[in-house]
């Protein structure tokens, strides 16, 4: 079984990656709104990060599931369920022909995920520090 320090250190690193990924998504959507990037380029750039983002989130969830950390697992469950629903409905990739029609929805989703990953980052950081102190 993984030690709590290593577990939450891994969670901090993964949530930081997810946080920066969501910042990148928000910046790209803002660039599309300001006409700095065309829809085809935007979709090509973002679609290559959609599945890795979902995979990292699922890996983080499974990491907490395997180690028996139920509270962090449960707070990750809604995002995981949302990602699974998007994949099952085949709406997880961005479509250049519909991006302007659905831009506000995508931006709202990215801001919600950005806030969620920021809160998780600080929670995991706190738990990592507590685990390091308890280990001494």
Short mmCIF file of C-alpha atoms in Angstrom, two decimals:
data_model
loop_
_atom_site.label_atom_id
_atom_site.label_comp_id
_atom_site.label_asym_id
_atom_site.label_seq_id
_atom_site.Cartn_x
_atom_site.Cartn_y
_atom_site.Cartn_z
CA UNK A 1 0.00 0.00 0.00
CA UNK A 2 1.26 3.47 -0.83
CA UNK A 3 2.29 5.76 1.95
CA UNK A 4 0.00 8.75 2.47
CA UNK A 5 2.85 11.19 1.82
CA UNK A 6 3.66 9.70 -1.58
CA UNK A 7 -0.04 9.36 -2.41
CA UNK A 8 -0.84 12.99 -1.75
CA UNK A 9 2.41 14.16 -3.34
CA UNK A 10 1.31 12.33 -6.49
CA UNK A 11 -2.15 13.87 -6.14
CA UNK A 12 -0.66 17.38 -5.83
CA UNK A 13 1.43 16.87 -8.98
CA UNK A 14 -1.48 15.40 -10.97
CA UNK A 15 -3.90 18.10 -9.86
CA UNK A 16 -1.33 20.77 -10.77
CA UNK A 17 -1.11 19.27 -14.26
CA UNK A 18 -4.92 19.24 -14.51
CA UNK A 19 -5.06 22.80 -13.22
CA UNK A 20 -2.60 24.06 -15.83
CA UNK A 21 -4.46 22.13 -18.50
CA UNK A 22 -7.73 23.87 -17.61
CA UNK A 23 -5.96 27.26 -17.66
CA UNK A 24 -4.74 26.41 -21.16
CA UNK A 25 -8.30 25.51 -22.21
CA UNK A 26 -9.68 28.80 -20.83
CA UNK A 27 -6.96 30.80 -22.60
CA UNK A 28 -7.65 29.02 -25.89
CA UNK A 29 -11.41 29.66 -25.61
CA UNK A 30 -10.71 33.33 -24.86
CA UNK A 31 -8.46 33.49 -27.92
CA UNK A 32 -11.30 32.10 -30.02
CA UNK A 33 -13.69 34.72 -28.65
CA UNK A 34 -11.23 37.50 -29.54
CA UNK A 35 -10.62 36.00 -32.99
CA UNK A 36 -6.92 35.32 -32.36
CA UNK A 37 -7.35 31.68 -33.41
CA UNK A 38 -9.68 30.00 -35.88
CA UNK A 39 -12.07 27.21 -34.81
CA UNK A 40 -10.25 24.45 -36.67
CA UNK A 41 -6.91 25.24 -35.02
CA UNK A 42 -8.59 25.52 -31.64
CA UNK A 43 -10.26 22.13 -31.94
CA UNK A 44 -7.09 20.50 -33.23
CA UNK A 45 -5.10 21.87 -30.28
CA UNK A 46 -7.68 21.11 -27.59
CA UNK A 47 -8.81 17.69 -28.80
CA UNK A 48 -5.33 16.27 -28.27
CA UNK A 49 -5.62 17.10 -24.55
CA UNK A 50 -9.23 16.02 -23.89
CA UNK A 51 -8.64 12.30 -23.39
CA UNK A 52 -5.39 12.73 -21.41
CA UNK A 53 -7.23 15.13 -19.08
CA UNK A 54 -9.99 12.59 -18.57
CA UNK A 55 -7.44 9.81 -18.15
CA UNK A 56 -5.51 11.73 -15.48
CA UNK A 57 -8.75 12.41 -13.63
CA UNK A 58 -9.71 8.72 -13.79
CA UNK A 59 -6.22 7.69 -12.65
CA UNK A 60 -6.43 10.06 -9.69
CA UNK A 61 -9.83 8.63 -8.78
CA UNK A 62 -8.56 5.05 -9.04
CA UNK A 63 -5.48 5.93 -6.98
CA UNK A 64 -7.72 7.04 -4.12
CA UNK A 65 -10.01 4.04 -4.61
CA UNK A 66 -7.16 1.53 -4.42
CA UNK A 67 -5.58 3.14 -1.36
CA UNK A 68 -8.89 3.44 0.50
CA UNK A 69 -8.99 7.23 0.80
CA UNK A 70 -12.74 7.54 0.54
CA UNK A 71 -13.26 11.28 0.96
CA UNK A 72 -10.87 12.35 -1.84
CA UNK A 73 -12.33 9.57 -3.99
CA UNK A 74 -15.88 10.81 -3.40
CA UNK A 75 -15.04 14.43 -4.20
CA UNK A 76 -13.56 13.25 -7.52
CA UNK A 77 -16.60 11.09 -8.34
CA UNK A 78 -18.82 13.86 -9.88
CA UNK A 79 -16.12 14.96 -12.35
CA UNK A 80 -15.38 11.34 -13.24
CA UNK A 81 -19.08 10.64 -13.78
CA UNK A 82 -19.39 13.76 -15.94
CA UNK A 83 -16.38 12.70 -18.03
CA UNK A 84 -17.74 9.16 -18.45
CA UNK A 85 -21.14 10.54 -19.51
CA UNK A 86 -19.46 12.77 -22.10
CA UNK A 87 -17.49 9.84 -23.53
CA UNK A 88 -20.55 7.57 -23.60
CA UNK A 89 -22.58 10.26 -25.42
CA UNK A 90 -19.63 10.95 -27.74
CA UNK A 91 -19.61 14.66 -26.87
CA UNK A 92 -16.12 14.74 -25.35
CA UNK A 93 -14.34 16.07 -28.46
CA UNK A 94 -14.67 19.63 -29.72
CA UNK A 95 -16.27 20.11 -33.14
CA UNK A 96 -15.08 23.07 -35.22
CA UNK A 97 -18.46 23.43 -36.93
CA UNK A 98 -20.35 23.80 -33.64
CA UNK A 99 -17.77 25.47 -31.42
CA UNK A 100 -19.25 28.98 -31.64
CA UNK A 101 -22.72 27.69 -30.79
CA UNK A 102 -21.45 25.79 -27.73
CA UNK A 103 -18.64 28.13 -26.68
CA UNK A 104 -20.37 29.49 -23.58
CA UNK A 105 -21.13 25.95 -22.38
CA UNK A 106 -17.52 24.86 -22.90
CA UNK A 107 -16.15 27.95 -21.14
CA UNK A 108 -18.50 27.41 -18.20
CA UNK A 109 -17.43 23.78 -17.93
CA UNK A 110 -13.75 24.77 -18.04
CA UNK A 111 -14.20 27.40 -15.33
CA UNK A 112 -16.00 24.90 -13.11
CA UNK A 113 -13.24 22.33 -13.62
CA UNK A 114 -10.61 25.03 -13.03
CA UNK A 115 -12.18 25.91 -9.68
CA UNK A 116 -12.57 22.25 -8.76
CA UNK A 117 -8.95 21.41 -9.59
CA UNK A 118 -7.73 24.50 -7.68
CA UNK A 119 -9.66 23.45 -4.57
CA UNK A 120 -8.42 19.88 -4.92
CA UNK A 121 -4.84 21.08 -5.35
CA UNK A 122 -4.91 22.94 -2.04
CA UNK A 123 -6.74 20.09 -0.28
CA UNK A 124 -4.17 17.55 -1.49
CA UNK A 125 -1.35 19.92 -0.51
CA UNK A 126 -2.82 20.20 2.98
CA UNK A 127 -3.19 16.42 3.27
CA UNK A 128 0.37 15.92 2.04
CA UNK A 129 1.71 18.32 4.69
CA UNK A 130 -0.37 16.61 7.39
CA UNK A 131 0.93 13.19 6.25
CA UNK A 132 4.52 14.46 6.31
CA UNK A 133 4.11 15.85 9.82
CA UNK A 134 2.42 12.67 11.04
CA UNK A 135 5.24 10.59 9.52
CA UNK A 136 7.88 12.24 11.70
#
